[in-house]
Amino acid sequence: MTETAKHRYSLAAMLFHWVIAVAVIWNWRLAENAEHAATRSEAIAIFADHKALGITILVLTLGRIAWRLTHKIPPLPANYKTWERVLARTTHLVFYILLIGLPIGGWLANSLAGRSIDMFGLFTMPPLPVGENSALAETIFGIHGTGGEIMVYLVALHILGALKHTFFDRDGGIFRMLPFGKVGGAPARTIEP
């Protein structure tokens, strides 16, 4: 196994990563577009796609977690400082919490509002058996929106970190999650606190 291959994620992990990343950004844009829709019916139609894509993200995330639990992940580069290691692990943990919590929260809020989720016209996700409570639904929708904002900032932080490691530290950061490019290009440095 080459040095680059030892520090690169598997093709399946890459596929999960990039499909989920695109879906999350697309879903954020759907929510933004729905909030600024010209009519209520247009907003409802856009939110229908947002909800279906959210459930799709949940399923993909559960698949990614199953893959990660059954396959070894590459180690972080040796040149990462302690704070970078802690930030990387914390960011990934918060990502997983949001990737699971946001769709479940959205589904729960819709269920409390008495709504099912149409999965792109293919089938319908019924409401969870929680009864109706419109006040609680609105509270959870508010928390869901705040979680979505946190996700956007986390995505930006993740992108900045990947760019820093790729272009400033030159350790091939972004290429760990791509099937091309050199990984581990920077010489190992002493890990500092």
Coordinates of N, CA and C in Angstrom, one line a residue:
M1 N 0.8 -1.2 0.0 CA 0.0 0.0 0.0 C 0.9 1.2 0.0
T2 N 0.6 2.2 -0.9 CA 1.4 3.4 -0.9 C 1.1 4.3 0.3
E3 N 2.0 5.2 0.5 CA 1.8 6.2 1.6 C 0.6 7.0 1.4
T4 N 0.3 7.4 0.2 CA -0.9 8.1 -0.1 C -2.2 7.3 0.2
A5 N -2.2 6.1 -0.2 CA -3.4 5.2 0.0 C -3.6 5.0 1.5
K6 N -2.6 4.9 2.3 CA -2.8 4.7 3.8 C -3.5 5.9 4.4
H7 N -3.4 7.1 3.8 CA -4.0 8.3 4.4 C -5.2 8.8 3.7
R8 N -5.7 8.0 2.7 CA -6.9 8.4 1.9 C -8.1 7.5 2.4
Y9 N -9.3 8.1 2.4 CA -10.5 7.4 2.7 C -10.8 6.4 1.6
S10 N -11.6 5.4 1.9 CA -12.1 4.5 0.9 C -13.0 5.2 -0.1
L11 N -13.2 4.5 -1.3 CA -14.1 5.1 -2.3 C -15.5 5.2 -1.8
A12 N -15.9 4.2 -1.0 CA -17.3 4.2 -0.5 C -17.4 5.4 0.5
A13 N -16.4 5.6 1.3 CA -16.5 6.7 2.3 C -16.5 8.1 1.5
M14 N -15.7 8.1 0.4 CA -15.7 9.4 -0.4 C -17.1 9.6 -1.0
L15 N -17.7 8.5 -1.5 CA -19.0 8.7 -2.1 C -20.0 9.2 -1.1
F16 N -20.1 8.5 0.1 CA -21.0 9.0 1.1 C -20.7 10.5 1.4
H17 N -19.4 10.8 1.6 CA -19.1 12.2 2.0 C -19.6 13.2 1.0
W18 N -19.3 13.0 -0.3 CA -19.6 14.0 -1.3 C -21.1 14.0 -1.6
V19 N -21.8 12.9 -1.6 CA -23.2 12.9 -1.9 C -23.9 13.6 -0.7
I20 N -23.5 13.3 0.5 CA -24.2 14.0 1.7 C -23.8 15.5 1.6
A21 N -22.6 15.8 1.3 CA -22.2 17.2 1.3 C -23.0 18.0 0.3
V22 N -23.2 17.5 -0.9 CA -24.0 18.2 -1.9 C -25.5 18.2 -1.5
A23 N -26.0 17.1 -0.9 CA -27.4 17.1 -0.5 C -27.6 18.1 0.6
V24 N -26.7 18.3 1.6 CA -26.8 19.2 2.7 C -26.8 20.7 2.1
I25 N -25.9 21.0 1.2 CA -25.9 22.3 0.6 C -27.2 22.6 -0.2
W26 N -27.6 21.6 -1.0 CA -28.8 21.7 -1.7 C -30.0 21.9 -0.8
N27 N -30.1 21.2 0.3 CA -31.2 21.3 1.2 C -31.2 22.7 1.9
W28 N -30.0 23.2 2.2 CA -30.0 24.5 2.8 C -30.5 25.5 1.8
R29 N -30.2 25.4 0.5 CA -30.7 26.3 -0.5 C -32.2 26.2 -0.7
L30 N -32.7 25.0 -0.6 CA -34.1 24.8 -0.7 C -34.8 25.5 0.4
A31 N -34.3 25.4 1.7 CA -34.9 26.1 2.8 C -34.9 27.6 2.6
E32 N -33.8 28.1 2.1 CA -33.7 29.5 1.9 C -34.7 30.0 0.8
N33 N -34.8 29.2 -0.3 CA -35.7 29.5 -1.4 C -37.1 29.5 -0.9
A34 N -37.5 28.5 0.0 CA -38.8 28.4 0.5 C -39.2 29.6 1.3
E35 N -38.2 30.0 2.2 CA -38.4 31.2 3.0 C -38.7 32.5 2.2
H36 N -38.1 32.5 1.0 CA -38.3 33.7 0.2 C -39.2 33.5 -1.0
A37 N -40.0 32.5 -1.0 CA -40.9 32.2 -2.1 C -41.9 33.3 -2.2
A38 N -42.4 33.5 -3.5 CA -43.4 34.5 -3.8 C -44.7 34.2 -3.2
T39 N -45.1 32.9 -3.2 CA -46.4 32.6 -2.7 C -46.3 31.4 -1.7
R40 N -47.4 31.3 -0.9 CA -47.4 30.2 0.1 C -47.4 28.8 -0.6
S41 N -48.1 28.7 -1.7 CA -48.1 27.4 -2.4 C -46.7 27.0 -2.9
E42 N -46.0 28.0 -3.4 CA -44.6 27.8 -3.9 C -43.7 27.4 -2.7
A43 N -43.9 28.1 -1.6 CA -43.1 27.7 -0.4 C -43.4 26.3 0.0
I44 N -44.6 25.9 0.0 CA -45.0 24.5 0.5 C -44.4 23.5 -0.5
A45 N -44.4 23.8 -1.8 CA -43.8 22.8 -2.7 C -42.3 22.7 -2.5
I46 N -41.7 23.8 -2.3 CA -40.2 23.8 -2.1 C -39.9 23.1 -0.8
F47 N -40.7 23.4 0.3 CA -40.4 22.7 1.6 C -40.7 21.2 1.5
A48 N -41.6 20.8 0.6 CA -41.8 19.3 0.4 C -40.5 18.7 -0.1
D49 N -39.8 19.3 -1.0 CA -38.5 18.7 -1.5 C -37.5 18.8 -0.4
H50 N -37.5 19.9 0.4 CA -36.6 20.0 1.5 C -36.8 18.9 2.5
K51 N -38.0 18.6 2.8 CA -38.3 17.5 3.8 C -37.9 16.1 3.2
A52 N -38.2 15.9 2.0 CA -37.8 14.6 1.4 C -36.3 14.4 1.3
L53 N -35.6 15.5 1.0 CA -34.2 15.4 0.9 C -33.6 15.3 2.3
G54 N -34.2 15.9 3.3 CA -33.7 15.7 4.7 C -33.8 14.2 5.1
I55 N -34.9 13.5 4.8 CA -35.0 12.1 5.1 C -34.0 11.3 4.3
T56 N -33.7 11.7 3.1 CA -32.7 11.0 2.3 C -31.3 11.2 2.9
I57 N -31.0 12.4 3.4 CA -29.8 12.7 4.1 C -29.6 11.8 5.4
L58 N -30.7 11.6 6.1 CA -30.7 10.8 7.3 C -30.4 9.4 6.9
V59 N -31.0 8.8 5.8 CA -30.7 7.4 5.4 C -29.2 7.3 5.0
L60 N -28.8 8.3 4.2 CA -27.4 8.3 3.8 C -26.4 8.3 4.9
T61 N -26.7 9.2 5.9 CA -25.9 9.3 7.1 C -25.8 8.0 7.9
L62 N -26.9 7.4 8.1 CA -27.0 6.1 8.8 C -26.1 5.1 8.0
G63 N -26.2 5.1 6.7 CA -25.3 4.2 5.9 C -23.9 4.6 6.0
R64 N -23.6 5.8 6.1 CA -22.2 6.3 6.3 C -21.6 5.8 7.6
I65 N -22.5 6.0 8.7 CA -22.0 5.5 10.0 C -21.8 4.0 10.0
A66 N -22.7 3.3 9.4 CA -22.5 1.8 9.4 C -21.2 1.5 8.7
W67 N -20.9 2.2 7.6 CA -19.7 1.9 6.9 C -18.5 2.3 7.7
R68 N -18.6 3.4 8.4 CA -17.5 3.8 9.2 C -17.2 2.9 10.4
L69 N -18.3 2.3 11.0 CA -18.1 1.4 12.1 C -17.5 0.0 11.7
T70 N -17.6 -0.3 10.4 CA -17.1 -1.6 9.9 C -15.9 -1.5 9.0
H71 N -15.4 -0.3 8.8 CA -14.2 -0.1 8.0 C -13.2 0.9 8.7
K72 N -12.0 0.6 8.6 CA -11.0 1.5 9.3 C -10.9 2.8 8.5
I73 N -10.8 3.9 9.3 CA -10.6 5.2 8.7 C -9.1 5.5 8.7
P74 N -8.6 6.4 7.8 CA -7.2 6.7 7.8 C -6.9 7.6 9.0
P75 N -5.6 7.5 9.5 CA -5.3 8.4 10.6 C -5.1 9.9 10.2
L76 N -5.3 10.8 11.1 CA -5.0 12.2 10.8 C -3.6 12.3 10.5
P77 N -3.2 13.3 9.6 CA -1.8 13.5 9.3 C -1.0 13.8 10.6
A78 N 0.2 13.4 10.6 CA 1.1 13.5 11.7 C 1.4 15.0 12.1
N79 N 1.3 15.9 11.1 CA 1.6 17.3 11.3 C 0.5 18.1 12.0
Y80 N -0.6 17.5 12.2 CA -1.7 18.2 12.9 C -1.3 18.5 14.3
K81 N -1.5 19.7 14.7 CA -1.3 20.1 16.1 C -2.5 19.5 17.0
T82 N -2.3 19.5 18.3 CA -3.3 18.9 19.2 C -4.6 19.6 19.0
W83 N -4.6 21.0 18.9 CA -5.9 21.7 18.8 C -6.6 21.4 17.4
E84 N -5.8 21.1 16.4 CA -6.4 20.7 15.1 C -7.0 19.4 15.2
R85 N -6.4 18.4 15.9 CA -6.9 17.1 16.1 C -8.3 17.2 16.8
V86 N -8.3 18.0 17.9 CA -9.5 18.1 18.7 C -10.6 18.8 17.9
L87 N -10.2 19.8 17.2 CA -11.2 20.5 16.3 C -11.8 19.6 15.2
A88 N -10.9 18.8 14.6 CA -11.3 17.9 13.5 C -12.3 16.9 14.1
R89 N -12.0 16.2 15.2 CA -12.8 15.2 15.8 C -14.1 15.8 16.3
T90 N -14.1 17.0 16.9 CA -15.3 17.7 17.4 C -16.2 18.0 16.3
T91 N -15.6 18.6 15.2 CA -16.4 19.0 14.0 C -17.1 17.8 13.4
H92 N -16.4 16.7 13.3 CA -17.0 15.5 12.7 C -18.2 14.9 13.6
L93 N -18.0 15.0 14.9 CA -19.0 14.5 15.9 C -20.2 15.4 15.8
V94 N -20.0 16.7 15.7 CA -21.2 17.7 15.6 C -21.9 17.5 14.3
F95 N -21.1 17.2 13.2 CA -21.7 16.9 11.9 C -22.7 15.8 12.0
Y96 N -22.2 14.7 12.6 CA -23.0 13.5 12.7 C -24.3 13.8 13.6
I97 N -24.1 14.5 14.6 CA -25.3 14.9 15.5 C -26.3 15.6 14.6
L98 N -25.8 16.6 13.9 CA -26.8 17.4 13.1 C -27.3 16.6 11.9
L99 N -26.5 15.8 11.3 CA -27.0 15.0 10.1 C -28.1 14.0 10.5
I100 N -28.1 13.6 11.8 CA -29.1 12.7 12.3 C -30.2 13.6 12.9
G101 N -29.9 14.5 13.8 CA -30.8 15.3 14.5 C -31.7 16.2 13.7
L102 N -31.2 16.8 12.7 CA -32.0 17.8 11.9 C -33.1 17.0 11.2
P103 N -32.8 15.9 10.5 CA -33.9 15.3 9.8 C -35.0 14.7 10.8
I104 N -34.5 14.1 11.9 CA -35.4 13.5 12.8 C -36.3 14.6 13.5
G105 N -35.6 15.8 13.8 CA -36.3 16.9 14.3 C -37.4 17.4 13.4
G106 N -37.0 17.5 12.1 CA -38.0 18.0 11.1 C -39.1 17.0 10.9
W107 N -38.8 15.7 10.9 CA -39.9 14.7 10.9 C -40.8 14.8 12.1
L108 N -40.2 15.0 13.3 CA -41.0 15.1 14.5 C -41.8 16.3 14.5
A109 N -41.3 17.4 14.1 CA -42.1 18.7 14.0 C -43.3 18.5 13.0
N110 N -43.0 17.9 11.9 CA -44.1 17.7 10.9 C -45.1 16.8 11.5
S111 N -44.7 15.7 12.2 CA -45.6 14.8 12.8 C -46.5 15.5 13.8
L112 N -45.9 16.4 14.7 CA -46.6 17.1 15.7 C -47.6 18.1 15.0
A113 N -47.3 18.5 13.8 CA -48.2 19.4 13.1 C -49.2 18.6 12.2
G114 N -49.2 17.2 12.4 CA -50.1 16.4 11.7 C -49.8 16.2 10.2
R115 N -48.6 16.4 9.8 CA -48.2 16.2 8.4 C -47.3 15.0 8.1
S116 N -47.6 14.4 7.0 CA -46.7 13.3 6.5 C -45.6 13.9 5.6
I117 N -44.7 13.1 5.2 CA -43.6 13.6 4.3 C -43.7 12.9 3.0
D118 N -43.9 13.6 1.9 CA -44.0 13.0 0.6 C -42.5 12.9 0.1
M119 N -42.1 11.7 -0.2 CA -40.8 11.4 -0.7 C -40.7 11.5 -2.2
F120 N -40.7 12.7 -2.7 CA -40.5 13.0 -4.1 C -41.6 12.3 -4.9
G121 N -42.8 12.1 -4.4 CA -43.9 11.4 -5.1 C -43.7 9.9 -5.2
L122 N -42.7 9.3 -4.6 CA -42.5 7.9 -4.7 C -43.3 7.1 -3.6
F123 N -43.3 7.7 -2.4 CA -44.0 7.1 -1.3 C -44.1 8.2 -0.2
T124 N -44.9 7.9 0.8 CA -45.1 8.9 1.9 C -44.6 8.3 3.2
M125 N -43.9 9.2 3.9 CA -43.4 8.8 5.3 C -44.6 9.3 6.2
P126 N -45.2 8.4 6.9 CA -46.3 8.8 7.8 C -45.8 9.6 9.0
P127 N -46.7 10.4 9.6 CA -46.2 11.1 10.8 C -45.8 10.0 11.9
L128 N -44.9 10.4 12.7 CA -44.5 9.6 13.9 C -45.7 9.6 14.8
P129 N -45.9 8.5 15.6 CA -47.0 8.4 16.5 C -46.9 9.2 17.7
V130 N -46.9 10.5 17.6 CA -46.7 11.4 18.7 C -47.9 12.3 19.0
G131 N -48.9 12.2 18.3 CA -50.1 13.1 18.5 C -49.8 14.4 17.9
E132 N -50.8 15.3 17.9 CA -50.6 16.6 17.4 C -50.4 17.7 18.5
N133 N -49.5 18.6 18.3 CA -49.2 19.6 19.2 C -48.6 20.7 18.4
S134 N -49.4 21.7 17.9 CA -48.8 22.7 17.0 C -47.8 23.6 17.7
A135 N -48.0 23.9 19.0 CA -47.1 24.8 19.7 C -45.7 24.1 19.8
L136 N -45.7 22.8 20.2 CA -44.4 22.1 20.3 C -43.8 22.0 18.9
A137 N -44.6 21.8 17.9 CA -44.1 21.7 16.5 C -43.4 23.0 16.1
E138 N -44.0 24.1 16.4 CA -43.3 25.4 16.1 C -42.0 25.6 16.8
T139 N -42.0 25.1 18.1 CA -40.7 25.2 18.9 C -39.6 24.3 18.2
I140 N -40.0 23.1 17.8 CA -39.0 22.2 17.2 C -38.6 22.7 15.9
F141 N -39.5 23.3 15.1 CA -39.2 23.9 13.8 C -38.1 25.1 14.0
G142 N -38.3 25.8 15.1 CA -37.3 26.9 15.4 C -36.0 26.3 15.7
I143 N -35.9 25.3 16.6 CA -34.7 24.6 16.9 C -34.0 24.0 15.6
H144 N -34.9 23.5 14.8 CA -34.4 22.9 13.5 C -33.8 24.0 12.6
G145 N -34.4 25.2 12.6 CA -33.8 26.3 11.8 C -32.5 26.7 12.4
T146 N -32.4 26.8 13.7 CA -31.1 27.2 14.3 C -30.0 26.1 14.0
G147 N -30.4 24.8 14.1 CA -29.5 23.7 13.8 C -29.0 23.8 12.4
G148 N -29.9 24.2 11.5 CA -29.5 24.4 10.1 C -28.5 25.5 9.9
E149 N -28.7 26.6 10.6 CA -27.7 27.7 10.6 C -26.3 27.2 11.1
I150 N -26.3 26.4 12.2 CA -25.1 25.9 12.7 C -24.4 25.0 11.7
M151 N -25.2 24.2 11.0 CA -24.7 23.3 10.0 C -24.0 24.1 8.9
V152 N -24.6 25.2 8.5 CA -24.0 26.1 7.4 C -22.6 26.6 7.9
Y153 N -22.5 27.1 9.1 CA -21.3 27.6 9.6 C -20.2 26.4 9.8
L154 N -20.7 25.3 10.2 CA -19.8 24.1 10.3 C -19.3 23.7 8.9
V155 N -20.1 23.7 7.9 CA -19.7 23.4 6.6 C -18.6 24.4 6.1
A156 N -18.8 25.7 6.4 CA -17.8 26.7 6.1 C -16.5 26.4 6.8
L157 N -16.6 26.1 8.1 CA -15.4 25.8 8.9 C -14.6 24.6 8.3
H158 N -15.4 23.6 7.9 CA -14.8 22.3 7.4 C -14.1 22.6 6.0
I159 N -14.7 23.4 5.2 CA -14.1 23.8 3.9 C -12.8 24.6 4.2
L160 N -12.9 25.6 5.1 CA -11.7 26.4 5.4 C -10.6 25.5 5.9
G161 N -10.9 24.5 6.7 CA -9.9 23.6 7.3 C -9.3 22.8 6.2
A162 N -10.1 22.3 5.3 CA -9.6 21.5 4.1 C -8.7 22.3 3.2
L163 N -9.1 23.6 3.0 CA -8.2 24.5 2.1 C -6.9 24.8 2.8
K164 N -7.0 25.1 4.2 CA -5.8 25.4 4.9 C -4.8 24.3 4.8
H165 N -5.3 23.0 5.1 CA -4.4 21.9 5.1 C -3.8 21.6 3.7
T166 N -4.6 21.9 2.7 CA -4.2 21.6 1.3 C -3.2 22.6 0.8
F167 N -3.5 23.9 1.0 CA -2.7 24.9 0.3 C -1.7 25.6 1.2
F168 N -2.0 25.7 2.5 CA -1.0 26.3 3.4 C -0.1 25.3 4.1
D169 N -0.7 24.3 4.7 CA 0.2 23.2 5.3 C 0.7 22.3 4.3
R170 N 0.1 22.2 3.1 CA 0.5 21.3 2.0 C 0.6 19.9 2.4
D171 N -0.3 19.4 3.3 CA -0.3 18.0 3.6 C -1.4 17.2 2.9
G172 N -1.9 17.8 1.8 CA -2.9 17.2 0.9 C -4.3 16.9 1.6
G173 N -4.6 17.8 2.5 CA -5.9 17.7 3.3 C -7.1 17.3 2.5
I174 N -7.4 18.0 1.4 CA -8.6 17.7 0.7 C -8.5 16.4 -0.1
F175 N -7.3 16.0 -0.4 CA -7.1 14.8 -1.2 C -7.3 13.5 -0.4
R176 N -7.5 13.7 0.9 CA -7.8 12.5 1.7 C -9.2 12.0 1.3
M177 N -10.0 12.9 0.8 CA -11.4 12.6 0.5 C -11.7 12.7 -1.0
L178 N -10.6 12.6 -1.8 CA -10.7 12.6 -3.2 C -9.9 11.4 -3.8
P179 N -10.3 10.8 -4.9 CA -9.5 9.7 -5.4 C -8.2 10.0 -6.2
F180 N -7.9 11.3 -6.1 CA -6.7 11.8 -6.8 C -5.9 12.8 -6.0
G181 N -4.7 13.1 -6.4 CA -3.9 14.1 -5.6 C -3.1 13.4 -4.6
K182 N -2.0 14.1 -4.1 CA -1.1 13.6 -3.2 C -1.5 13.9 -1.7
V183 N -1.5 12.8 -0.9 CA -1.9 13.0 0.5 C -0.6 12.8 1.3
G184 N -0.5 13.5 2.4 CA 0.7 13.4 3.3 C 1.9 14.0 2.7
G185 N 1.7 15.1 2.0 CA 2.8 15.8 1.3 C 3.7 16.5 2.3
A186 N 3.2 17.0 3.4 CA 4.0 17.8 4.3 C 4.8 16.8 5.2
P187 N 6.1 17.2 5.5 CA 6.8 16.4 6.4 C 6.2 16.4 7.8
A188 N 6.3 15.3 8.5 CA 5.7 15.3 9.9 C 6.5 16.3 10.8
R189 N 5.7 17.1 11.5 CA 6.2 18.0 12.5 C 5.9 17.5 13.9
T190 N 6.6 18.1 14.8 CA 6.3 17.8 16.2 C 4.9 18.3 16.5
I191 N 4.1 17.5 17.2 CA 2.7 17.9 17.6 C 2.8 18.8 18.8
E192 N 2.3 20.0 18.6 CA 2.4 21.0 19.7 C 1.0 21.2 20.3
P193 N 0.9 21.6 21.5 CA -0.4 21.8 22.1 C -1.1 23.1 21.6

